[in-house]
PDB file of C-alpha atoms in Angstrom:
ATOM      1  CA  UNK A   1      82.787  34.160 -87.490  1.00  0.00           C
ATOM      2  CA  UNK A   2      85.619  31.988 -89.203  1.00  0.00           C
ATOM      3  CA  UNK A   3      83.153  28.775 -88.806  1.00  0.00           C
ATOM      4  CA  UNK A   4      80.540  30.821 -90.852  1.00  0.00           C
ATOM      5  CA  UNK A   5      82.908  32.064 -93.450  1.00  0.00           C
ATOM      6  CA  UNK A   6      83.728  29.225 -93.739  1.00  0.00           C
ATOM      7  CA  UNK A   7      80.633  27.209 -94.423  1.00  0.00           C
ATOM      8  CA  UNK A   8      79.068  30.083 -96.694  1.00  0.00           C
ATOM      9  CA  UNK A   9      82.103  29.353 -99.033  1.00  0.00           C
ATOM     10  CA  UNK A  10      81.458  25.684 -98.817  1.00  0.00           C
ATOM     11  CA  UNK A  11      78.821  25.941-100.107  1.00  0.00           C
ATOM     12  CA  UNK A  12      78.760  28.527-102.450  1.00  0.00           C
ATOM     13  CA  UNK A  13      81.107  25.865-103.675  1.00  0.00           C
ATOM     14  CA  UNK A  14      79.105  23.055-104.269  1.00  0.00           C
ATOM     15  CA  UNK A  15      75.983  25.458-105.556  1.00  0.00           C
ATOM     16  CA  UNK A  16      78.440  26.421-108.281  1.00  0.00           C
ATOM     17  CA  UNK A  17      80.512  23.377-109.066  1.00  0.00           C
ATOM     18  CA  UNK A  18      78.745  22.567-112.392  1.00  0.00           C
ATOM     19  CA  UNK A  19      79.264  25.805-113.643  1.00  0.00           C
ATOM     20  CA  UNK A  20      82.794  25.894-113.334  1.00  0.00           C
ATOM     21  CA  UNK A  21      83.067  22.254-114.593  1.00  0.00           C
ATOM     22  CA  UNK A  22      81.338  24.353-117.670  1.00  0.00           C
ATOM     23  CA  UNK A  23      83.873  26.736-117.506  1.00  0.00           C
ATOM     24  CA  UNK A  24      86.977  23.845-117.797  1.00  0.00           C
ATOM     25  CA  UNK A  25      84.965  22.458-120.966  1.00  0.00           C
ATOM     26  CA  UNK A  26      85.092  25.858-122.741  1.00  0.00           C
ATOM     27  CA  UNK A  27      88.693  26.392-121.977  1.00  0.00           C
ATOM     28  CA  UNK A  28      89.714  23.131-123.237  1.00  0.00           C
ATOM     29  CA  UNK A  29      87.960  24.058-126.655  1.00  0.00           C
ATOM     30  CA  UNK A  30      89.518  27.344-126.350  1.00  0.00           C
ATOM     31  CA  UNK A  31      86.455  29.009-127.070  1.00  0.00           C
ATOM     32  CA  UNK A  32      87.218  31.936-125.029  1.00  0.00           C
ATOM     33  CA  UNK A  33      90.531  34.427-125.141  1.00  0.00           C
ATOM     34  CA  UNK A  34      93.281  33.441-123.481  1.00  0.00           C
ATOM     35  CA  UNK A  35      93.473  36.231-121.198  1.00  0.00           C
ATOM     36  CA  UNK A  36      90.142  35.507-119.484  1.00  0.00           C
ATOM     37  CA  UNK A  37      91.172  31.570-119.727  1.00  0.00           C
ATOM     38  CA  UNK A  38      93.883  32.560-117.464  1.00  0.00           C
ATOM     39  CA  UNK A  39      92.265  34.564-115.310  1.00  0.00           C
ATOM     40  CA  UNK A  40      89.033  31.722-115.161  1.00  0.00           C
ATOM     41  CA  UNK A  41      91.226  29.337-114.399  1.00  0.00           C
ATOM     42  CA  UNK A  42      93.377  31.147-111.531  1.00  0.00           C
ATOM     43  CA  UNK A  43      89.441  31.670-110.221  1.00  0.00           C
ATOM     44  CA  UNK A  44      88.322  28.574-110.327  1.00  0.00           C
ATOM     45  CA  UNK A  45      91.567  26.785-108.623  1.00  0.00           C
ATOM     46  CA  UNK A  46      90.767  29.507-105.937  1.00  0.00           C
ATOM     47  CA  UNK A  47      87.181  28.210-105.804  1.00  0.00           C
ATOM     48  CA  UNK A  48      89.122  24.551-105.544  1.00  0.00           C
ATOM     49  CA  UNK A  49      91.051  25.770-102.826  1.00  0.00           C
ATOM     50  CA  UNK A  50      87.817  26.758-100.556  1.00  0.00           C
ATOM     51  CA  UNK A  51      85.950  23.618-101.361  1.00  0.00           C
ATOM     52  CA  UNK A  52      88.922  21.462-100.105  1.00  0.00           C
ATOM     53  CA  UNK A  53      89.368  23.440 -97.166  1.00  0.00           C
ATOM     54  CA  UNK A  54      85.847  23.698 -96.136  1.00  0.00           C
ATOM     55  CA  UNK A  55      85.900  19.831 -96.487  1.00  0.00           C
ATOM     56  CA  UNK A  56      88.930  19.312 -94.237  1.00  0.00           C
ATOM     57  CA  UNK A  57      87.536  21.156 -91.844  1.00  0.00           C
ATOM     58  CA  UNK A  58      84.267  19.377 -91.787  1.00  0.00           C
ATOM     59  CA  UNK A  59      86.398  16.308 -91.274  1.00  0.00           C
ATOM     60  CA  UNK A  60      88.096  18.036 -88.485  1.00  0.00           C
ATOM     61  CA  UNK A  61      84.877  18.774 -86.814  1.00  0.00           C
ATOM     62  CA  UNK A  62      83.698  15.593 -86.782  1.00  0.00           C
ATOM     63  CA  UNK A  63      86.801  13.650 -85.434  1.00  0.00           C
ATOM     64  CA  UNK A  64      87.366  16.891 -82.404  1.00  0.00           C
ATOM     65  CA  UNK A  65      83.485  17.884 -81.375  1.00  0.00           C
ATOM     66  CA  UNK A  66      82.554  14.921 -78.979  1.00  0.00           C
ATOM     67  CA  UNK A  67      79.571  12.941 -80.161  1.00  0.00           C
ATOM     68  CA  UNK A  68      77.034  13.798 -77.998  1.00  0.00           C
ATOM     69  CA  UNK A  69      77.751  17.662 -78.793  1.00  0.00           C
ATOM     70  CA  UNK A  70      77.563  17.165 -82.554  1.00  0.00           C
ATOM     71  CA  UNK A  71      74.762  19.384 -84.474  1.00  0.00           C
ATOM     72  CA  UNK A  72      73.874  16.454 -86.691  1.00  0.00           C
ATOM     73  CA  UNK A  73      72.037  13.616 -86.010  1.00  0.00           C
ATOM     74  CA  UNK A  74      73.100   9.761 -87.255  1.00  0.00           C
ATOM     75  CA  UNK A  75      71.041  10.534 -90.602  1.00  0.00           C
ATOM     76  CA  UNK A  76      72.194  14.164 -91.483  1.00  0.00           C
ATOM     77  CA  UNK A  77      76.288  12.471 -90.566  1.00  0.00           C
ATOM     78  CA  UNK A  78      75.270  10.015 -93.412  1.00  0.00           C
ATOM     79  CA  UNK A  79      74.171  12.131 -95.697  1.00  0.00           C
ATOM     80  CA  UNK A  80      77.040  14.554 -95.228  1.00  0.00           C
ATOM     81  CA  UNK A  81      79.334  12.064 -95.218  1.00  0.00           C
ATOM     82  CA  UNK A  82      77.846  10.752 -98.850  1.00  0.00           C
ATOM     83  CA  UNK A  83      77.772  14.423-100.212  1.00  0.00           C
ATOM     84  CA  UNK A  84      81.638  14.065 -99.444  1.00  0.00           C
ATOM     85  CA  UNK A  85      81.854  11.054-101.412  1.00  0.00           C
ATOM     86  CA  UNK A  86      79.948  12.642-104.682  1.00  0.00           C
ATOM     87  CA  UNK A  87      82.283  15.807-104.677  1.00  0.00           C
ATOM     88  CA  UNK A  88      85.407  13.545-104.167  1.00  0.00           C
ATOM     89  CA  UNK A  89      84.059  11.790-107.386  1.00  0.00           C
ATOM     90  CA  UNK A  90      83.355  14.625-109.212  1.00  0.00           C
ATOM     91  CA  UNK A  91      87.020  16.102-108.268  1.00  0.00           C
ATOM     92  CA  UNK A  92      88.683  12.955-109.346  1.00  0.00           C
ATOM     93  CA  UNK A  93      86.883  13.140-113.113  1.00  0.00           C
ATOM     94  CA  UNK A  94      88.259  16.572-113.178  1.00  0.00           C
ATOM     95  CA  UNK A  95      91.883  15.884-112.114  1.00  0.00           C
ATOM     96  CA  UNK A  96      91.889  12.653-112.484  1.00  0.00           C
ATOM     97  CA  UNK A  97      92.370  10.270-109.376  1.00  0.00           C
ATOM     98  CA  UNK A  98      93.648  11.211-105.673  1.00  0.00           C
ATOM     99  CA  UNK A  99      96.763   9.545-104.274  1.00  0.00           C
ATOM    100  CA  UNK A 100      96.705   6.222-101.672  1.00  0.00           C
ATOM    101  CA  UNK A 101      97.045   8.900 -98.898  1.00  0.00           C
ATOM    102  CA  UNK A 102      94.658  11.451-100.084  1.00  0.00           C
ATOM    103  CA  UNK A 103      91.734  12.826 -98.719  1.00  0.00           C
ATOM    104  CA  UNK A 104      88.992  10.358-100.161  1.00  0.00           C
ATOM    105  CA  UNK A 105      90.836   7.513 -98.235  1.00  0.00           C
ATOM    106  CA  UNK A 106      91.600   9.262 -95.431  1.00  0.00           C
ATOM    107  CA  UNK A 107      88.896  11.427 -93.657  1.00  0.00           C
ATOM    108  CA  UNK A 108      85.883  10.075 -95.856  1.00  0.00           C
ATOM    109  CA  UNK A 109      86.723   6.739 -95.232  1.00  0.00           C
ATOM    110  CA  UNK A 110      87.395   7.226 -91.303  1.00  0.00           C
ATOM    111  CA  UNK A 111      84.723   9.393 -90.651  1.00  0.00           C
ATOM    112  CA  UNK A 112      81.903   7.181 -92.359  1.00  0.00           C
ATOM    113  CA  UNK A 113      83.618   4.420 -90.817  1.00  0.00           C
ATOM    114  CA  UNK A 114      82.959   6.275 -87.264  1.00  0.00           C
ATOM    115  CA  UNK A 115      79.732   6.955 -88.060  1.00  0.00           C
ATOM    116  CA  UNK A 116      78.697   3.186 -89.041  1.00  0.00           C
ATOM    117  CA  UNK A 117      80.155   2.046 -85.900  1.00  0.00           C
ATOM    118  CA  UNK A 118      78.223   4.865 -83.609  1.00  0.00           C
ATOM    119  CA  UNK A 119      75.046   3.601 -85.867  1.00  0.00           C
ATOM    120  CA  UNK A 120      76.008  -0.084 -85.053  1.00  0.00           C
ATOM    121  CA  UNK A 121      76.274   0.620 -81.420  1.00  0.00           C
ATOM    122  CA  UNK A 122      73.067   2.303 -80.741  1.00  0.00           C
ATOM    123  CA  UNK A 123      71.133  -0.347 -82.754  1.00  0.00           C
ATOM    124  CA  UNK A 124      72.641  -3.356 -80.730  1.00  0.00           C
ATOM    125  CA  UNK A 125      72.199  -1.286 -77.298  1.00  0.00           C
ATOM    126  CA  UNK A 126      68.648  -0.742 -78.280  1.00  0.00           C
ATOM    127  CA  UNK A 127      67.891  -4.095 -78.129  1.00  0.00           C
ATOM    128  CA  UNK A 128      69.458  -4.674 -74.895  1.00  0.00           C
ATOM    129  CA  UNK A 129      67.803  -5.288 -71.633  1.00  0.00           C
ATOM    130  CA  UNK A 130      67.349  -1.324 -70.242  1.00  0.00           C
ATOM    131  CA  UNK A 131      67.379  -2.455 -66.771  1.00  0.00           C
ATOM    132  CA  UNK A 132      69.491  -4.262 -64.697  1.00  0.00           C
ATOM    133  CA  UNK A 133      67.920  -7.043 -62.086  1.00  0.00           C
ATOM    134  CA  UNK A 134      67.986  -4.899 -58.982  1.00  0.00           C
ATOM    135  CA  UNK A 135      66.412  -2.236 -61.109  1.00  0.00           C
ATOM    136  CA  UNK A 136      63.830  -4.903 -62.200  1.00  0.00           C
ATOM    137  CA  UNK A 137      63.682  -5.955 -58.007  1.00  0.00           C
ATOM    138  CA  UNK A 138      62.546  -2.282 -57.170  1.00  0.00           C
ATOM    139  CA  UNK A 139      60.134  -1.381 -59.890  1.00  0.00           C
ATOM    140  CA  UNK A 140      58.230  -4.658 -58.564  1.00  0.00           C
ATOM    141  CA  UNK A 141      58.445  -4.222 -55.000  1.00  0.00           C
ATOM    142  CA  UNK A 142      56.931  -0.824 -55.755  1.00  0.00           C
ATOM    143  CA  UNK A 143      54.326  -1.698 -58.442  1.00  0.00           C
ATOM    144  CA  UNK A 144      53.266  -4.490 -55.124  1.00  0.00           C
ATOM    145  CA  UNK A 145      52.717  -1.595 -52.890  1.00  0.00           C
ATOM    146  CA  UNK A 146      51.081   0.205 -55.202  1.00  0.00           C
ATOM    147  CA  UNK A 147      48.919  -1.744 -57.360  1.00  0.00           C
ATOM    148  CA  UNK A 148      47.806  -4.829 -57.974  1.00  0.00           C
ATOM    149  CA  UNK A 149      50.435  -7.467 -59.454  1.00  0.00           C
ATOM    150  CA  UNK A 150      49.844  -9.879 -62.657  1.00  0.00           C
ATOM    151  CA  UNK A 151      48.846 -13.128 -61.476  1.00  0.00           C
ATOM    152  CA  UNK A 152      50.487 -14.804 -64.074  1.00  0.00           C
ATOM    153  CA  UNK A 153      53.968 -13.622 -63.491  1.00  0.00           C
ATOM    154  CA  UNK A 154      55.846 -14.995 -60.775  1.00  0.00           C
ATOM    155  CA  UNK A 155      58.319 -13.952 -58.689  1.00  0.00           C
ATOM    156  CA  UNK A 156      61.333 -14.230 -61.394  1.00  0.00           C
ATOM    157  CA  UNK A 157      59.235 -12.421 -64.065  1.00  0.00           C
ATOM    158  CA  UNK A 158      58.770 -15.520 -65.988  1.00  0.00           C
ATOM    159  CA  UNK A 159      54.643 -17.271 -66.592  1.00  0.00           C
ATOM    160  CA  UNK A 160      53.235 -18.892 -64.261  1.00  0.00           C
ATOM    161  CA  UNK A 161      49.437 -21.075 -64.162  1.00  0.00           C
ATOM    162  CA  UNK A 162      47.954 -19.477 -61.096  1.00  0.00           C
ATOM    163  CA  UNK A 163      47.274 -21.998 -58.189  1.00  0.00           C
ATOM    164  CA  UNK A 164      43.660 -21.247 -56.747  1.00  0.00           C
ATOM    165  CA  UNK A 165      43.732 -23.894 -54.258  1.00  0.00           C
ATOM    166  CA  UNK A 166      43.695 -21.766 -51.205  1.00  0.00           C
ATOM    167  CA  UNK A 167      40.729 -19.939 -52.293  1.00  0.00           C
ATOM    168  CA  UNK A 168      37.359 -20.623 -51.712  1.00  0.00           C
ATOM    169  CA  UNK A 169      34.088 -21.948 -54.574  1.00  0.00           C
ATOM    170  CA  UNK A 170      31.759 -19.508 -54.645  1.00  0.00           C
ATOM    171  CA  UNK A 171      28.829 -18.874 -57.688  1.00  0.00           C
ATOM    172  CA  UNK A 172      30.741 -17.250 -60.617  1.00  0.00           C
ATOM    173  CA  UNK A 173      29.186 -15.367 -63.818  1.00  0.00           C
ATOM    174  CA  UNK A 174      30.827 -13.055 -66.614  1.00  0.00           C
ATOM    175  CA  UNK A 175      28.780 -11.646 -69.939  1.00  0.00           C
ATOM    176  CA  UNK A 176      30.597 -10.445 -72.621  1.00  0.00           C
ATOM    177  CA  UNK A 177      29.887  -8.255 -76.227  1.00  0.00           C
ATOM    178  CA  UNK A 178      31.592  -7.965 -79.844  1.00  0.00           C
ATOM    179  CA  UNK A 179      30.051  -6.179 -83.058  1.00  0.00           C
ATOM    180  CA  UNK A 180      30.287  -8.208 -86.293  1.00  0.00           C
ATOM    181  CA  UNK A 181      30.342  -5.458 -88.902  1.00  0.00           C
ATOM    182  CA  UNK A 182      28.809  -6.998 -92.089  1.00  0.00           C
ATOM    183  CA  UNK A 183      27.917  -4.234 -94.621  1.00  0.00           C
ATOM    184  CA  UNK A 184      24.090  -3.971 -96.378  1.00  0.00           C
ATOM    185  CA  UNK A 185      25.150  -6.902 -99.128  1.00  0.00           C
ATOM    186  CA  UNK A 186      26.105  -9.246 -97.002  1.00  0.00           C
ATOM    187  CA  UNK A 187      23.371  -7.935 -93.903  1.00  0.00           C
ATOM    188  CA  UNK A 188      20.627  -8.648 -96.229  1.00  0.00           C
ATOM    189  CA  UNK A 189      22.049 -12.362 -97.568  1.00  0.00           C
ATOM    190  CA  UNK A 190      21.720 -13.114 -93.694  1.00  0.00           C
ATOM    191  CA  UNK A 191      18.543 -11.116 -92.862  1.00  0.00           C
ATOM    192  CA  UNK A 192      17.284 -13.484 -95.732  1.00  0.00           C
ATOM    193  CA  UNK A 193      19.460 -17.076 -95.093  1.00  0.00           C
ATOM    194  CA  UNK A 194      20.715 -16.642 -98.312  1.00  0.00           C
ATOM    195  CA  UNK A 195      24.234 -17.333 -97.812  1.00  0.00           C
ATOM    196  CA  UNK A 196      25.284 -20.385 -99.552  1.00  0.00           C
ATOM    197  CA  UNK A 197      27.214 -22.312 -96.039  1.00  0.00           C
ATOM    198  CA  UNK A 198      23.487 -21.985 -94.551  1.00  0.00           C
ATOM    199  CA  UNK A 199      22.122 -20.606 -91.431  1.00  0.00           C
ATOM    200  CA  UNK A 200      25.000 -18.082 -90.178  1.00  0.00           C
ATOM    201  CA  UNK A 201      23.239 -16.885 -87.027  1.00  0.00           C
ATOM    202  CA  UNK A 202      22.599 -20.480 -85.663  1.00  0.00           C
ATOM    203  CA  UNK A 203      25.817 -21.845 -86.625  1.00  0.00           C
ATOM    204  CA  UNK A 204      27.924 -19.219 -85.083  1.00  0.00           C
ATOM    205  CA  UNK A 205      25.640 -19.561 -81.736  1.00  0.00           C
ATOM    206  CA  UNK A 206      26.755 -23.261 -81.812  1.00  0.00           C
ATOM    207  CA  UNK A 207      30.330 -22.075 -82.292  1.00  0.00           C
ATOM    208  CA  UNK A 208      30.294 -19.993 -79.732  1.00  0.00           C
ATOM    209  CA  UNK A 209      29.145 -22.166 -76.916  1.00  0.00           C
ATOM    210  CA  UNK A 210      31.454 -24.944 -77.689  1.00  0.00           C
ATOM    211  CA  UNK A 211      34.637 -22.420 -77.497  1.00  0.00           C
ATOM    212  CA  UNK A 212      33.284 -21.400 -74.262  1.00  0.00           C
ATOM    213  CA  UNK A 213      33.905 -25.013 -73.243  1.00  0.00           C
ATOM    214  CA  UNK A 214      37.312 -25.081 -74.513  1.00  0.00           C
ATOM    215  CA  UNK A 215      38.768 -21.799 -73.270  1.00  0.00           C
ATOM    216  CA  UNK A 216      41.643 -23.623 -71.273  1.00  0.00           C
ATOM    217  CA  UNK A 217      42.800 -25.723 -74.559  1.00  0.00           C
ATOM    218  CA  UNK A 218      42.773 -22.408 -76.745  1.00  0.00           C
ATOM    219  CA  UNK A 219      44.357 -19.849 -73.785  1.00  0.00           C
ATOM    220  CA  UNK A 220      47.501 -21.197 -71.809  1.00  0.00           C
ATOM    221  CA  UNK A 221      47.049 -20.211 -68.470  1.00  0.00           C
ATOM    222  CA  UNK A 222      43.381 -20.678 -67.735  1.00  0.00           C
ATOM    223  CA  UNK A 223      42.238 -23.655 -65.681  1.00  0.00           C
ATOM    224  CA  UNK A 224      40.184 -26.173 -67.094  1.00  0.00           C
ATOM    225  CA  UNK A 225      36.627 -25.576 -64.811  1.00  0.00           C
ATOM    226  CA  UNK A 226      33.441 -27.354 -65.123  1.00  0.00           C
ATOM    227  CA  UNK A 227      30.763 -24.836 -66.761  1.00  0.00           C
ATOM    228  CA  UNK A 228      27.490 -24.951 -65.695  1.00  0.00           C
ATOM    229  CA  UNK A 229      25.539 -22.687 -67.922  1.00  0.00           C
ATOM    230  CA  UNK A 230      26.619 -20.982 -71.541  1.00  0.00           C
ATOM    231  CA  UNK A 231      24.446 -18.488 -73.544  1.00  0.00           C
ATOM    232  CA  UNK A 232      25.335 -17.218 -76.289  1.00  0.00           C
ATOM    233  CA  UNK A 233      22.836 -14.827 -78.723  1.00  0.00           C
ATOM    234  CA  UNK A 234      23.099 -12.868 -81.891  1.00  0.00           C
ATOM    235  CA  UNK A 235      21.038 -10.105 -82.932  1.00  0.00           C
ATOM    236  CA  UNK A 236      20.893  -8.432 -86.294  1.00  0.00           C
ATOM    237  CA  UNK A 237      21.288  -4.758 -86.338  1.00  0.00           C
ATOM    238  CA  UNK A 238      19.682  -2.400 -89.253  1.00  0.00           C
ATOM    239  CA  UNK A 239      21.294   0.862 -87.871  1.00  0.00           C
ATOM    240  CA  UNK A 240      24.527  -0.442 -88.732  1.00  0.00           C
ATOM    241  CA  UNK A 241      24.202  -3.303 -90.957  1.00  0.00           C
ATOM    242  CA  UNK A 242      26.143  -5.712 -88.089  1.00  0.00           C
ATOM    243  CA  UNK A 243      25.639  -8.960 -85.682  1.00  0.00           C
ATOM    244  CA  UNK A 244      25.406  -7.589 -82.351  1.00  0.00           C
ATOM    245  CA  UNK A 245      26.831 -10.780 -80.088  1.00  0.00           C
ATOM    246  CA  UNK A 246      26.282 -11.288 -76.690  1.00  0.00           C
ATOM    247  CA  UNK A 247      28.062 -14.093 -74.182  1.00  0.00           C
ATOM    248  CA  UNK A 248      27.038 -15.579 -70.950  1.00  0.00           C
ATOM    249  CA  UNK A 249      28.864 -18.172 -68.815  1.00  0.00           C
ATOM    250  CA  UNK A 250      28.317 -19.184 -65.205  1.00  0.00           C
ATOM    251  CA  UNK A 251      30.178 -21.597 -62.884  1.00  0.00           C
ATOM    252  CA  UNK A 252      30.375 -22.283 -59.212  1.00  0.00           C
ATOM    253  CA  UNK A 253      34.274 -22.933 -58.337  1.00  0.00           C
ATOM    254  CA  UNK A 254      37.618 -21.097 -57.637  1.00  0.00           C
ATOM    255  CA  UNK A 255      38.269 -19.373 -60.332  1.00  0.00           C
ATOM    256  CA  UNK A 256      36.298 -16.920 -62.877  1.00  0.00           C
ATOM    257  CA  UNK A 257      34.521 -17.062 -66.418  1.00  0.00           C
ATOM    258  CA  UNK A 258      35.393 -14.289 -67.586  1.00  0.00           C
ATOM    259  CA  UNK A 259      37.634 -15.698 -70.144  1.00  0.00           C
ATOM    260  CA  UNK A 260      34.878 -18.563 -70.843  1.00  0.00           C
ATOM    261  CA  UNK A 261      32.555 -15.359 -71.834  1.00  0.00           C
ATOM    262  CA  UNK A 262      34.678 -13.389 -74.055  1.00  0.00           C
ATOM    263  CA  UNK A 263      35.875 -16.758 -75.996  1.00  0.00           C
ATOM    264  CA  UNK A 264      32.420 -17.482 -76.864  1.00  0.00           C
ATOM    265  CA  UNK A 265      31.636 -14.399 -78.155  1.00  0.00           C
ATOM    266  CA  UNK A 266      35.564 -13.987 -80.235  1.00  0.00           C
ATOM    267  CA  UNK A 267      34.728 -17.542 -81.779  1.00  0.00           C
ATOM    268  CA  UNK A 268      31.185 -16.436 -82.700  1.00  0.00           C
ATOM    269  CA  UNK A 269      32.168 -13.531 -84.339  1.00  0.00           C
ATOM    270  CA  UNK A 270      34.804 -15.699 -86.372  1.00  0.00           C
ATOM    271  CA  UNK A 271      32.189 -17.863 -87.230  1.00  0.00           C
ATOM    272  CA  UNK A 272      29.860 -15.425 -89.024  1.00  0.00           C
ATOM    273  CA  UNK A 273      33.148 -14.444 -90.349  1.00  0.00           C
ATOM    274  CA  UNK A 274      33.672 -17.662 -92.009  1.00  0.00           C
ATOM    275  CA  UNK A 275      30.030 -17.948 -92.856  1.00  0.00           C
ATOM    276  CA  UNK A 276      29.697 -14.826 -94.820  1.00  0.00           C
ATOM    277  CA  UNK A 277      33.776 -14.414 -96.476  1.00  0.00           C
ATOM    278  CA  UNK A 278      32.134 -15.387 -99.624  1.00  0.00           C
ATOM    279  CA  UNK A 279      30.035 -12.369-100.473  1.00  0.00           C
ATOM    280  CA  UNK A 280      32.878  -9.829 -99.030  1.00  0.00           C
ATOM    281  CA  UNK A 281      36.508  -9.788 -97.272  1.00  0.00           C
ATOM    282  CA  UNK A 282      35.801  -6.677 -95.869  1.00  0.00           C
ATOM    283  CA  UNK A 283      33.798  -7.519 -93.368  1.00  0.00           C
ATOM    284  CA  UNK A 284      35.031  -6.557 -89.134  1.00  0.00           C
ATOM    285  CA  UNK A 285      34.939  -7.670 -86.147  1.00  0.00           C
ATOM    286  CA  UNK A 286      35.321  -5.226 -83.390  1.00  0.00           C
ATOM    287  CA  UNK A 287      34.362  -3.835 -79.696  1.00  0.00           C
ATOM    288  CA  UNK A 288      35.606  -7.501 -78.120  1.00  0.00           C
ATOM    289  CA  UNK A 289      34.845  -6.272 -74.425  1.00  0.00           C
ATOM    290  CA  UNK A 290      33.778  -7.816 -71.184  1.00  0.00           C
ATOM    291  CA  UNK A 291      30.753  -6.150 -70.004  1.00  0.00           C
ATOM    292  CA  UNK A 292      29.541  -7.562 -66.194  1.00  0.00           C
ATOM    293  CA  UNK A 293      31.301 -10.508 -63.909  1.00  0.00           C
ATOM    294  CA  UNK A 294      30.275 -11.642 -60.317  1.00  0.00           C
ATOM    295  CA  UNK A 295      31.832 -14.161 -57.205  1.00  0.00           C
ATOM    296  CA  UNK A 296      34.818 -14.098 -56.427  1.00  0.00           C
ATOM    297  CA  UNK A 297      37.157 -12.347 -54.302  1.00  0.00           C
ATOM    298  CA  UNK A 298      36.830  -8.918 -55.916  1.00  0.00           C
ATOM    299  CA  UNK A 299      32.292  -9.590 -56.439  1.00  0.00           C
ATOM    300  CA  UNK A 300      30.421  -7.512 -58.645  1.00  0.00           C
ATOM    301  CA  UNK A 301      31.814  -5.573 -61.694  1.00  0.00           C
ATOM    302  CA  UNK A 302      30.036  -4.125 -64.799  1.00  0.00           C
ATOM    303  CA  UNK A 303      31.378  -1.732 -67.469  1.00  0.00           C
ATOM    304  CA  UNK A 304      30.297   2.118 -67.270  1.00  0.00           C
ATOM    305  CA  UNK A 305      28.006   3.113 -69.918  1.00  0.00           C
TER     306      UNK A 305
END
């Protein structure tokens, strides 16, 4: 009940505090009688009283409540703590300014410095490591009895090229899909081969089939294979107004073309991208998806309608 009292007089402090600085000014020009200046005055120094109280005993409560029991977060300490800082302000205009030892260098200044260094804390913990090693050791030794691992991550978490010498060739094929999203302008300046860079649907077939071929130079970690077979075609699409693309690449070997596929169809899409940027920046490329693949350990996959 005190703690309430308390805080209701706090701030029925600070909701009043400009009329009472009101109040000073018309005593000072002695527009009032002196009797009521008196008695304005003995008010407001009790108002004074409360406000300093209530503000020493927020300080209190800050340094004695532990910090993970506080009732304000990092935010509302900040703003409390700035609130503080404009009263103690608007006190010293009044009376002029505190002592070396008075409350604006004492409690304002330790609690906000408490609260920067709680602030500077969690930031730099945050972007600590959360786990330690033999926390890192289980989650992986349970991830490898559950489900598959990452191929490309070795056994001390860092990249790895994946050696595929122990497995055997066998015929390999992936298709994959992406939607160029073109708007009616610029759809009908390619229906038509208007564009002024030329033929956008032949060029970007081109484009496509030779980054097919150099998948391994533009990706890290694939393996530079021999391709025996790339398709890549583009259809227009009047429902939409886009380039539907679609990517084929086959090899016989160790290792899969899946990545082969969807980098011919990413590069085509750039490519009509670069063809058409003249007649509108707003123009997307989306649904980048691998649709079918085959060989292989794990054979035949296709994507559910």
């Amino acid at each position: 009940m005190r703690f309430c009292a308390a805080f209701s007089r706090f701030f029925s402090c600070i909701s009043c505090r400009l009329e009472l600085t009101d109040t000073l000014t018309a005593i000072e020009q002695r527009s009032i009688p002196p009797f009521k200046s008196v008695l304005l005055k003995l008010i407001f120094f009790f108002h004074l009283q409360t406000l300093i109280l209530g503000i020493m005993f927020l300080r209190r409560l800050a340094v004695i409540v532990p910090r993970s029991a506080r009732f304000f977060s990092c935010k509302g300490s900040l703003g409390l703590a700035s609130t503080i800082a404009e009263l103690n302000k608007e006190m010293e205009s009044v009376f002029g300014e505190l002592p070396p030892d008075g409350l604006a260098n004492s409690g304002n200044r330790s609690f906000m410095d408490q609260e920067y260094q709680h602030n500077s804390h969690v930031n730099l913990s945050s972007t600590k490591d959360k786990f330690t090693d033999l926390e890192l050791q289980s989650i992986s030794h349970n991830l490898g009895e559950k489900a598959p691992g990452l191929s490309h991550v070795g056994s001390t978490g860092k990249a790895q090229m994946v050696d595929v010498s122990p497995k055997e060739n066998s015929s390999r094929t992936a298709t994959a899909s992406c939607k160029v999203l073109l708007g009616e302008k610029v759809f009908d300046l390619v229906l038509a081969n208007q564009m002024a860079k030329g033929d956008v649907l032949t060029m970007a077939k081109i484009a496509g089939i030779n980054g097919a071929k150099h998948t391994s130079t533009l990706i890290p970690l694939c393996h530079n294979i021999t391709l025996s077979h790339v398709r890549v075609d583009l259809r227009l699409n009047p429902e939409d107004f886009s380039v539907d693309i679609e990517g084929e690449a086959a090899s016989t070997g160790k290792t899969g073309v899946e990545m082969e596929a969807m980098t011919a169809v990413s590069i085509a899409g750039l490519t009509v991208y670069d063809m058409c940027k003249a007649a509108s920046k707003d123009i997307q490329i989306t649904d980048i998806q691998l649709e079918s693949k085959t060989g292989g350990k794990s054979g035949y996959w296709c994507r559910e309608e």
